[in-house]
Amino acid sequence: MRENPELLNSQAIELAASGNYREAIACFKRALEIEKTNYLLWFNLAITYRDSGDLALAKDAMEHAYAIEDEDDEVIEMLALICFNTGATEEALQHCAHGLKLNPTNAHIWNTLGVIYFNQGDYELACEAFEHAITINAYYYDALFNLRDTYEELGNEAGVKMCNKQMSAISMGKSADKGIIDA
């Protein structure tokens, strides 16, 4: 029976979900031997490396995915996050800029950009990025949480109250679009 990249991908995802990273990585690598240009396999391999704690290999795999498909929002966002987490902040900012040039309405990339600015201590730029994110999706909990923290840093008490109110409404299930609340 011939191995199938889709089946190997599914098996690897299940293995990774149960914490069996070594086995999952082996499945992804086998699938990539069959289909080297499948960017989703590279993407999933990168996520698995990241989840296993190996950010260097995660970055390498995500760069492979990006080399194959440099216009996928999820690839761009995840590459930016991995770069940021490995200390390659300028590279992370460049990926965010590229992603927002391709899709200026991607709330997740705006949020990622805000996280980078916040961690650099540039609260004004972080605030702008988080505000863009919640303007696009008012129910994006993570962006609201980040914006609230940024408002606290800036001393904007009214902004903090507004974020707390919106976050409370989302947490209580009053949001009409609960499916957006994810990390």
mmCIF file with all atom_site columns, C-alpha atoms in Angstrom:
data_model
loop_
_atom_site.group_PDB
_atom_site.id
_atom_site.type_symbol
_atom_site.label_atom_id
_atom_site.label_alt_id
_atom_site.label_comp_id
_atom_site.label_asym_id
_atom_site.label_entity_id
_atom_site.label_seq_id
_atom_site.pdbx_PDB_ins_code
_atom_site.Cartn_x
_atom_site.Cartn_y
_atom_site.Cartn_z
_atom_site.occupancy
_atom_site.B_iso_or_equiv
_atom_site.pdbx_formal_charge
_atom_site.auth_seq_id
_atom_site.auth_comp_id
_atom_site.auth_asym_id
_atom_site.auth_atom_id
_atom_site.pdbx_PDB_model_num
ATOM 1   C CA . MET A 1 1   ? 0.000   0.000  0.000  1.00 0.00 ? 1   MET A CA 1
ATOM 2   C CA . ARG A 1 2   ? 1.357   3.399  -1.027 1.00 0.00 ? 2   ARG A CA 1
ATOM 3   C CA . GLU A 1 3   ? 1.687   6.055  1.675  1.00 0.00 ? 3   GLU A CA 1
ATOM 4   C CA . ASN A 1 4   ? -0.544  9.063  1.305  1.00 0.00 ? 4   ASN A CA 1
ATOM 5   C CA . PRO A 1 5   ? 0.575   12.582 2.391  1.00 0.00 ? 5   PRO A CA 1
ATOM 6   C CA . GLU A 1 6   ? -2.954  13.534 3.438  1.00 0.00 ? 6   GLU A CA 1
ATOM 7   C CA . LEU A 1 7   ? -3.277  10.457 5.649  1.00 0.00 ? 7   LEU A CA 1
ATOM 8   C CA . LEU A 1 8   ? 0.181   11.016 7.122  1.00 0.00 ? 8   LEU A CA 1
ATOM 9   C CA . ASN A 1 9   ? -0.754  14.657 7.796  1.00 0.00 ? 9   ASN A CA 1
ATOM 10  C CA . SER A 1 10  ? -3.946  13.592 9.594  1.00 0.00 ? 10  SER A CA 1
ATOM 11  C CA . GLN A 1 11  ? -2.079  11.003 11.651 1.00 0.00 ? 11  GLN A CA 1
ATOM 12  C CA . ALA A 1 12  ? 0.594   13.542 12.543 1.00 0.00 ? 12  ALA A CA 1
ATOM 13  C CA . ILE A 1 13  ? -1.999  16.095 13.670 1.00 0.00 ? 13  ILE A CA 1
ATOM 14  C CA . GLU A 1 14  ? -3.630  13.483 15.923 1.00 0.00 ? 14  GLU A CA 1
ATOM 15  C CA . LEU A 1 15  ? -0.257  12.478 17.357 1.00 0.00 ? 15  LEU A CA 1
ATOM 16  C CA . ALA A 1 16  ? 0.712   16.089 18.015 1.00 0.00 ? 16  ALA A CA 1
ATOM 17  C CA . ALA A 1 17  ? -2.649  16.796 19.651 1.00 0.00 ? 17  ALA A CA 1
ATOM 18  C CA . SER A 1 18  ? -1.965  14.003 22.141 1.00 0.00 ? 18  SER A CA 1
ATOM 19  C CA . GLY A 1 19  ? 1.569   15.249 22.825 1.00 0.00 ? 19  GLY A CA 1
ATOM 20  C CA . ASN A 1 20  ? 3.415   12.637 20.776 1.00 0.00 ? 20  ASN A CA 1
ATOM 21  C CA . TYR A 1 21  ? 5.572   15.205 19.024 1.00 0.00 ? 21  TYR A CA 1
ATOM 22  C CA . ARG A 1 22  ? 8.406   12.895 17.964 1.00 0.00 ? 22  ARG A CA 1
ATOM 23  C CA . GLU A 1 23  ? 6.021   10.548 16.200 1.00 0.00 ? 23  GLU A CA 1
ATOM 24  C CA . ALA A 1 24  ? 4.091   13.455 14.679 1.00 0.00 ? 24  ALA A CA 1
ATOM 25  C CA . ILE A 1 25  ? 7.300   15.006 13.345 1.00 0.00 ? 25  ILE A CA 1
ATOM 26  C CA . ALA A 1 26  ? 8.277   11.651 11.819 1.00 0.00 ? 26  ALA A CA 1
ATOM 27  C CA . CYS A 1 27  ? 4.898   11.474 10.034 1.00 0.00 ? 27  CYS A CA 1
ATOM 28  C CA . PHE A 1 28  ? 5.243   15.015 8.694  1.00 0.00 ? 28  PHE A CA 1
ATOM 29  C CA . LYS A 1 29  ? 8.777   14.297 7.473  1.00 0.00 ? 29  LYS A CA 1
ATOM 30  C CA . ARG A 1 30  ? 7.610   11.132 5.715  1.00 0.00 ? 30  ARG A CA 1
ATOM 31  C CA . ALA A 1 31  ? 4.767   13.063 4.066  1.00 0.00 ? 31  ALA A CA 1
ATOM 32  C CA . LEU A 1 32  ? 7.255   15.716 2.946  1.00 0.00 ? 32  LEU A CA 1
ATOM 33  C CA . GLU A 1 33  ? 9.459   13.039 1.370  1.00 0.00 ? 33  GLU A CA 1
ATOM 34  C CA . ILE A 1 34  ? 6.477   12.264 -0.850 1.00 0.00 ? 34  ILE A CA 1
ATOM 35  C CA . GLU A 1 35  ? 5.277   15.824 -1.401 1.00 0.00 ? 35  GLU A CA 1
ATOM 36  C CA . LYS A 1 36  ? 8.101   18.330 -0.786 1.00 0.00 ? 36  LYS A CA 1
ATOM 37  C CA . THR A 1 37  ? 6.194   21.370 -2.082 1.00 0.00 ? 37  THR A CA 1
ATOM 38  C CA . ASN A 1 38  ? 3.112   21.030 0.113  1.00 0.00 ? 38  ASN A CA 1
ATOM 39  C CA . TYR A 1 39  ? 3.312   24.182 2.205  1.00 0.00 ? 39  TYR A CA 1
ATOM 40  C CA . LEU A 1 40  ? 0.605   22.967 4.599  1.00 0.00 ? 40  LEU A CA 1
ATOM 41  C CA . LEU A 1 41  ? 2.769   20.010 5.573  1.00 0.00 ? 41  LEU A CA 1
ATOM 42  C CA . TRP A 1 42  ? 5.658   22.395 6.278  1.00 0.00 ? 42  TRP A CA 1
ATOM 43  C CA . PHE A 1 43  ? 3.274   24.660 8.212  1.00 0.00 ? 43  PHE A CA 1
ATOM 44  C CA . ASN A 1 44  ? 1.997   21.789 10.353 1.00 0.00 ? 44  ASN A CA 1
ATOM 45  C CA . LEU A 1 45  ? 5.539   20.545 10.928 1.00 0.00 ? 45  LEU A CA 1
ATOM 46  C CA . ALA A 1 46  ? 6.527   24.034 12.095 1.00 0.00 ? 46  ALA A CA 1
ATOM 47  C CA . ILE A 1 47  ? 3.578   24.209 14.504 1.00 0.00 ? 47  ILE A CA 1
ATOM 48  C CA . THR A 1 48  ? 4.534   20.806 15.892 1.00 0.00 ? 48  THR A CA 1
ATOM 49  C CA . TYR A 1 49  ? 8.154   21.844 16.368 1.00 0.00 ? 49  TYR A CA 1
ATOM 50  C CA . ARG A 1 50  ? 6.938   25.025 18.083 1.00 0.00 ? 50  ARG A CA 1
ATOM 51  C CA . ASP A 1 51  ? 4.623   23.085 20.369 1.00 0.00 ? 51  ASP A CA 1
ATOM 52  C CA . SER A 1 52  ? 7.443   20.680 21.232 1.00 0.00 ? 52  SER A CA 1
ATOM 53  C CA . GLY A 1 53  ? 9.607   23.642 22.234 1.00 0.00 ? 53  GLY A CA 1
ATOM 54  C CA . ASP A 1 54  ? 12.041  23.656 19.309 1.00 0.00 ? 54  ASP A CA 1
ATOM 55  C CA . LEU A 1 55  ? 11.689  27.190 17.947 1.00 0.00 ? 55  LEU A CA 1
ATOM 56  C CA . ALA A 1 56  ? 14.768  26.979 15.709 1.00 0.00 ? 56  ALA A CA 1
ATOM 57  C CA . LEU A 1 57  ? 13.372  24.016 13.786 1.00 0.00 ? 57  LEU A CA 1
ATOM 58  C CA . ALA A 1 58  ? 9.909   25.607 13.861 1.00 0.00 ? 58  ALA A CA 1
ATOM 59  C CA . LYS A 1 59  ? 11.326  28.709 12.188 1.00 0.00 ? 59  LYS A CA 1
ATOM 60  C CA . ASP A 1 60  ? 13.156  26.640 9.586  1.00 0.00 ? 60  ASP A CA 1
ATOM 61  C CA . ALA A 1 61  ? 10.020  24.665 8.711  1.00 0.00 ? 61  ALA A CA 1
ATOM 62  C CA . MET A 1 62  ? 7.842   27.793 8.615  1.00 0.00 ? 62  MET A CA 1
ATOM 63  C CA . GLU A 1 63  ? 10.368  29.462 6.301  1.00 0.00 ? 63  GLU A CA 1
ATOM 64  C CA . HIS A 1 64  ? 9.955   26.466 3.967  1.00 0.00 ? 64  HIS A CA 1
ATOM 65  C CA . ALA A 1 65  ? 6.176   26.963 4.037  1.00 0.00 ? 65  ALA A CA 1
ATOM 66  C CA . TYR A 1 66  ? 6.636   30.678 3.370  1.00 0.00 ? 66  TYR A CA 1
ATOM 67  C CA . ALA A 1 67  ? 9.031   30.036 0.474  1.00 0.00 ? 67  ALA A CA 1
ATOM 68  C CA . ILE A 1 68  ? 6.339   27.906 -1.162 1.00 0.00 ? 68  ILE A CA 1
ATOM 69  C CA . GLU A 1 69  ? 3.334   30.092 -0.268 1.00 0.00 ? 69  GLU A CA 1
ATOM 70  C CA . ASP A 1 70  ? 4.253   33.638 0.712  1.00 0.00 ? 70  ASP A CA 1
ATOM 71  C CA . GLU A 1 71  ? 0.715   35.008 0.555  1.00 0.00 ? 71  GLU A CA 1
ATOM 72  C CA . ASP A 1 72  ? -1.040  32.791 3.097  1.00 0.00 ? 72  ASP A CA 1
ATOM 73  C CA . ASP A 1 73  ? -2.097  34.913 6.095  1.00 0.00 ? 73  ASP A CA 1
ATOM 74  C CA . GLU A 1 74  ? -1.655  32.101 8.614  1.00 0.00 ? 74  GLU A CA 1
ATOM 75  C CA . VAL A 1 75  ? 1.844   31.281 7.385  1.00 0.00 ? 75  VAL A CA 1
ATOM 76  C CA . ILE A 1 76  ? 2.849   34.939 7.523  1.00 0.00 ? 76  ILE A CA 1
ATOM 77  C CA . GLU A 1 77  ? 1.387   35.488 10.992 1.00 0.00 ? 77  GLU A CA 1
ATOM 78  C CA . MET A 1 78  ? 2.919   32.329 12.420 1.00 0.00 ? 78  MET A CA 1
ATOM 79  C CA . LEU A 1 79  ? 6.304   33.103 10.873 1.00 0.00 ? 79  LEU A CA 1
ATOM 80  C CA . ALA A 1 80  ? 6.165   36.571 12.428 1.00 0.00 ? 80  ALA A CA 1
ATOM 81  C CA . LEU A 1 81  ? 5.333   35.085 15.836 1.00 0.00 ? 81  LEU A CA 1
ATOM 82  C CA . ILE A 1 82  ? 8.081   32.489 15.618 1.00 0.00 ? 82  ILE A CA 1
ATOM 83  C CA . CYS A 1 83  ? 10.595  35.131 14.533 1.00 0.00 ? 83  CYS A CA 1
ATOM 84  C CA . PHE A 1 84  ? 9.533   37.329 17.434 1.00 0.00 ? 84  PHE A CA 1
ATOM 85  C CA . ASN A 1 85  ? 9.820   34.433 19.890 1.00 0.00 ? 85  ASN A CA 1
ATOM 86  C CA . THR A 1 86  ? 13.328  33.628 18.647 1.00 0.00 ? 86  THR A CA 1
ATOM 87  C CA . GLY A 1 87  ? 14.435  37.231 19.087 1.00 0.00 ? 87  GLY A CA 1
ATOM 88  C CA . ALA A 1 88  ? 14.335  38.144 15.387 1.00 0.00 ? 88  ALA A CA 1
ATOM 89  C CA . THR A 1 89  ? 12.127  41.178 16.032 1.00 0.00 ? 89  THR A CA 1
ATOM 90  C CA . GLU A 1 90  ? 12.984  43.134 12.881 1.00 0.00 ? 90  GLU A CA 1
ATOM 91  C CA . GLU A 1 91  ? 12.249  40.077 10.770 1.00 0.00 ? 91  GLU A CA 1
ATOM 92  C CA . ALA A 1 92  ? 8.939   39.644 12.615 1.00 0.00 ? 92  ALA A CA 1
ATOM 93  C CA . LEU A 1 93  ? 8.017   43.256 11.887 1.00 0.00 ? 93  LEU A CA 1
ATOM 94  C CA . GLN A 1 94  ? 8.852   42.764 8.208  1.00 0.00 ? 94  GLN A CA 1
ATOM 95  C CA . HIS A 1 95  ? 6.573   39.723 8.017  1.00 0.00 ? 95  HIS A CA 1
ATOM 96  C CA . CYS A 1 96  ? 3.750   41.659 9.681  1.00 0.00 ? 96  CYS A CA 1
ATOM 97  C CA . ALA A 1 97  ? 4.209   44.512 7.204  1.00 0.00 ? 97  ALA A CA 1
ATOM 98  C CA . HIS A 1 98  ? 4.137   42.054 4.296  1.00 0.00 ? 98  HIS A CA 1
ATOM 99  C CA . GLY A 1 99  ? 1.018   40.349 5.670  1.00 0.00 ? 99  GLY A CA 1
ATOM 100 C CA . LEU A 1 100 ? -0.813  43.628 6.180  1.00 0.00 ? 100 LEU A CA 1
ATOM 101 C CA . LYS A 1 101 ? 0.139   44.820 2.719  1.00 0.00 ? 101 LYS A CA 1
ATOM 102 C CA . LEU A 1 102 ? -1.482  41.670 1.312  1.00 0.00 ? 102 LEU A CA 1
ATOM 103 C CA . ASN A 1 103 ? -4.475  41.768 3.654  1.00 0.00 ? 103 ASN A CA 1
ATOM 104 C CA . PRO A 1 104 ? -4.962  44.976 5.663  1.00 0.00 ? 104 PRO A CA 1
ATOM 105 C CA . THR A 1 105 ? -8.102  43.519 7.265  1.00 0.00 ? 105 THR A CA 1
ATOM 106 C CA . ASN A 1 106 ? -6.351  40.622 9.010  1.00 0.00 ? 106 ASN A CA 1
ATOM 107 C CA . ALA A 1 107 ? -7.071  41.275 12.690 1.00 0.00 ? 107 ALA A CA 1
ATOM 108 C CA . HIS A 1 108 ? -4.670  38.544 13.803 1.00 0.00 ? 108 HIS A CA 1
ATOM 109 C CA . ILE A 1 109 ? -1.682  40.108 12.073 1.00 0.00 ? 109 ILE A CA 1
ATOM 110 C CA . TRP A 1 110 ? -2.620  43.517 13.511 1.00 0.00 ? 110 TRP A CA 1
ATOM 111 C CA . ASN A 1 111 ? -2.711  41.893 16.954 1.00 0.00 ? 111 ASN A CA 1
ATOM 112 C CA . THR A 1 112 ? 0.682   40.241 16.389 1.00 0.00 ? 112 THR A CA 1
ATOM 113 C CA . LEU A 1 113 ? 2.123   43.575 15.312 1.00 0.00 ? 113 LEU A CA 1
ATOM 114 C CA . GLY A 1 114 ? 0.717   45.151 18.468 1.00 0.00 ? 114 GLY A CA 1
ATOM 115 C CA . VAL A 1 115 ? 2.296   42.443 20.633 1.00 0.00 ? 115 VAL A CA 1
ATOM 116 C CA . ILE A 1 116 ? 5.688   43.140 19.080 1.00 0.00 ? 116 ILE A CA 1
ATOM 117 C CA . TYR A 1 117 ? 5.376   46.896 19.612 1.00 0.00 ? 117 TYR A CA 1
ATOM 118 C CA . PHE A 1 118 ? 4.118   46.390 23.177 1.00 0.00 ? 118 PHE A CA 1
ATOM 119 C CA . ASN A 1 119 ? 7.094   44.203 24.022 1.00 0.00 ? 119 ASN A CA 1
ATOM 120 C CA . GLN A 1 120 ? 9.399   46.865 22.588 1.00 0.00 ? 120 GLN A CA 1
ATOM 121 C CA . GLY A 1 121 ? 7.768   49.391 24.919 1.00 0.00 ? 121 GLY A CA 1
ATOM 122 C CA . ASP A 1 122 ? 6.248   51.381 22.036 1.00 0.00 ? 122 ASP A CA 1
ATOM 123 C CA . TYR A 1 123 ? 2.767   51.631 23.544 1.00 0.00 ? 123 TYR A CA 1
ATOM 124 C CA . GLU A 1 124 ? 1.483   54.240 21.085 1.00 0.00 ? 124 GLU A CA 1
ATOM 125 C CA . LEU A 1 125 ? 2.172   51.995 18.067 1.00 0.00 ? 125 LEU A CA 1
ATOM 126 C CA . ALA A 1 126 ? 0.918   48.956 19.986 1.00 0.00 ? 126 ALA A CA 1
ATOM 127 C CA . CYS A 1 127 ? -2.286  50.835 20.761 1.00 0.00 ? 127 CYS A CA 1
ATOM 128 C CA . GLU A 1 128 ? -2.811  51.692 17.088 1.00 0.00 ? 128 GLU A CA 1
ATOM 129 C CA . ALA A 1 129 ? -2.264  48.080 16.038 1.00 0.00 ? 129 ALA A CA 1
ATOM 130 C CA . PHE A 1 130 ? -4.636  46.643 18.667 1.00 0.00 ? 130 PHE A CA 1
ATOM 131 C CA . GLU A 1 131 ? -7.251  49.276 17.802 1.00 0.00 ? 131 GLU A CA 1
ATOM 132 C CA . HIS A 1 132 ? -7.003  48.242 14.142 1.00 0.00 ? 132 HIS A CA 1
ATOM 133 C CA . ALA A 1 133 ? -7.548  44.622 15.198 1.00 0.00 ? 133 ALA A CA 1
ATOM 134 C CA . ILE A 1 134 ? -10.702 45.346 17.191 1.00 0.00 ? 134 ILE A CA 1
ATOM 135 C CA . THR A 1 135 ? -12.002 47.738 14.558 1.00 0.00 ? 135 THR A CA 1
ATOM 136 C CA . ILE A 1 136 ? -11.885 44.780 12.176 1.00 0.00 ? 136 ILE A CA 1
ATOM 137 C CA . ASN A 1 137 ? -13.321 42.367 14.750 1.00 0.00 ? 137 ASN A CA 1
ATOM 138 C CA . ALA A 1 138 ? -14.857 43.875 17.879 1.00 0.00 ? 138 ALA A CA 1
ATOM 139 C CA . TYR A 1 139 ? -15.132 40.384 19.427 1.00 0.00 ? 139 TYR A CA 1
ATOM 140 C CA . TYR A 1 140 ? -11.447 39.477 19.126 1.00 0.00 ? 140 TYR A CA 1
ATOM 141 C CA . TYR A 1 141 ? -10.824 38.776 22.813 1.00 0.00 ? 141 TYR A CA 1
ATOM 142 C CA . ASP A 1 142 ? -7.020  38.560 22.651 1.00 0.00 ? 142 ASP A CA 1
ATOM 143 C CA . ALA A 1 143 ? -6.759  41.929 20.919 1.00 0.00 ? 143 ALA A CA 1
ATOM 144 C CA . LEU A 1 144 ? -9.129  43.485 23.482 1.00 0.00 ? 144 LEU A CA 1
ATOM 145 C CA . PHE A 1 145 ? -7.075  42.012 26.311 1.00 0.00 ? 145 PHE A CA 1
ATOM 146 C CA . ASN A 1 146 ? -3.868  43.380 24.760 1.00 0.00 ? 146 ASN A CA 1
ATOM 147 C CA . LEU A 1 147 ? -5.458  46.756 24.084 1.00 0.00 ? 147 LEU A CA 1
ATOM 148 C CA . ARG A 1 148 ? -6.625  46.957 27.698 1.00 0.00 ? 148 ARG A CA 1
ATOM 149 C CA . ASP A 1 149 ? -3.067  46.316 28.919 1.00 0.00 ? 149 ASP A CA 1
ATOM 150 C CA . THR A 1 150 ? -1.768  48.942 26.504 1.00 0.00 ? 150 THR A CA 1
ATOM 151 C CA . TYR A 1 151 ? -4.355  51.472 27.689 1.00 0.00 ? 151 TYR A CA 1
ATOM 152 C CA . GLU A 1 152 ? -3.203  50.746 31.253 1.00 0.00 ? 152 GLU A CA 1
ATOM 153 C CA . GLU A 1 153 ? 0.384   51.519 30.250 1.00 0.00 ? 153 GLU A CA 1
ATOM 154 C CA . LEU A 1 154 ? -0.780  54.744 28.614 1.00 0.00 ? 154 LEU A CA 1
ATOM 155 C CA . GLY A 1 155 ? -2.969  55.757 31.576 1.00 0.00 ? 155 GLY A CA 1
ATOM 156 C CA . ASN A 1 156 ? -6.181  55.674 29.508 1.00 0.00 ? 156 ASN A CA 1
ATOM 157 C CA . GLU A 1 157 ? -8.702  54.731 32.201 1.00 0.00 ? 157 GLU A CA 1
ATOM 158 C CA . ALA A 1 158 ? -11.739 55.168 29.933 1.00 0.00 ? 158 ALA A CA 1
ATOM 159 C CA . GLY A 1 159 ? -10.154 52.824 27.397 1.00 0.00 ? 159 GLY A CA 1
ATOM 160 C CA . VAL A 1 160 ? -9.441  50.230 30.081 1.00 0.00 ? 160 VAL A CA 1
ATOM 161 C CA . LYS A 1 161 ? -13.113 50.354 31.181 1.00 0.00 ? 161 LYS A CA 1
ATOM 162 C CA . MET A 1 162 ? -14.340 50.025 27.590 1.00 0.00 ? 162 MET A CA 1
ATOM 163 C CA . CYS A 1 163 ? -12.122 46.976 27.002 1.00 0.00 ? 163 CYS A CA 1
ATOM 164 C CA . ASN A 1 164 ? -13.171 45.369 30.297 1.00 0.00 ? 164 ASN A CA 1
ATOM 165 C CA . LYS A 1 165 ? -16.840 45.874 29.425 1.00 0.00 ? 165 LYS A CA 1
ATOM 166 C CA . GLN A 1 166 ? -16.433 44.327 25.960 1.00 0.00 ? 166 GLN A CA 1
ATOM 167 C CA . MET A 1 167 ? -14.348 41.440 27.313 1.00 0.00 ? 167 MET A CA 1
ATOM 168 C CA . SER A 1 168 ? -16.951 40.775 30.001 1.00 0.00 ? 168 SER A CA 1
ATOM 169 C CA . ALA A 1 169 ? -19.728 40.713 27.402 1.00 0.00 ? 169 ALA A CA 1
ATOM 170 C CA . ILE A 1 170 ? -17.749 38.249 25.304 1.00 0.00 ? 170 ILE A CA 1
ATOM 171 C CA . SER A 1 171 ? -16.979 36.040 28.314 1.00 0.00 ? 171 SER A CA 1
ATOM 172 C CA . MET A 1 172 ? -20.643 35.982 29.322 1.00 0.00 ? 172 MET A CA 1
ATOM 173 C CA . GLY A 1 173 ? -21.641 34.828 25.857 1.00 0.00 ? 173 GLY A CA 1
ATOM 174 C CA . LYS A 1 174 ? -23.360 38.037 24.800 1.00 0.00 ? 174 LYS A CA 1
ATOM 175 C CA . SER A 1 175 ? -21.237 38.158 21.676 1.00 0.00 ? 175 SER A CA 1
ATOM 176 C CA . ALA A 1 176 ? -23.101 37.388 18.479 1.00 0.00 ? 176 ALA A CA 1
ATOM 177 C CA . ASP A 1 177 ? -19.846 36.032 17.017 1.00 0.00 ? 177 ASP A CA 1
ATOM 178 C CA . LYS A 1 178 ? -18.397 33.729 19.673 1.00 0.00 ? 178 LYS A CA 1
ATOM 179 C CA . GLY A 1 179 ? -16.434 31.677 17.125 1.00 0.00 ? 179 GLY A CA 1
ATOM 180 C CA . ILE A 1 180 ? -13.791 34.374 16.802 1.00 0.00 ? 180 ILE A CA 1
ATOM 181 C CA . ILE A 1 181 ? -12.553 34.018 20.380 1.00 0.00 ? 181 ILE A CA 1
ATOM 182 C CA . ASP A 1 182 ? -9.392  31.988 19.954 1.00 0.00 ? 182 ASP A CA 1
ATOM 183 C CA . ALA A 1 183 ? -5.719  32.422 20.557 1.00 0.00 ? 183 ALA A CA 1
#
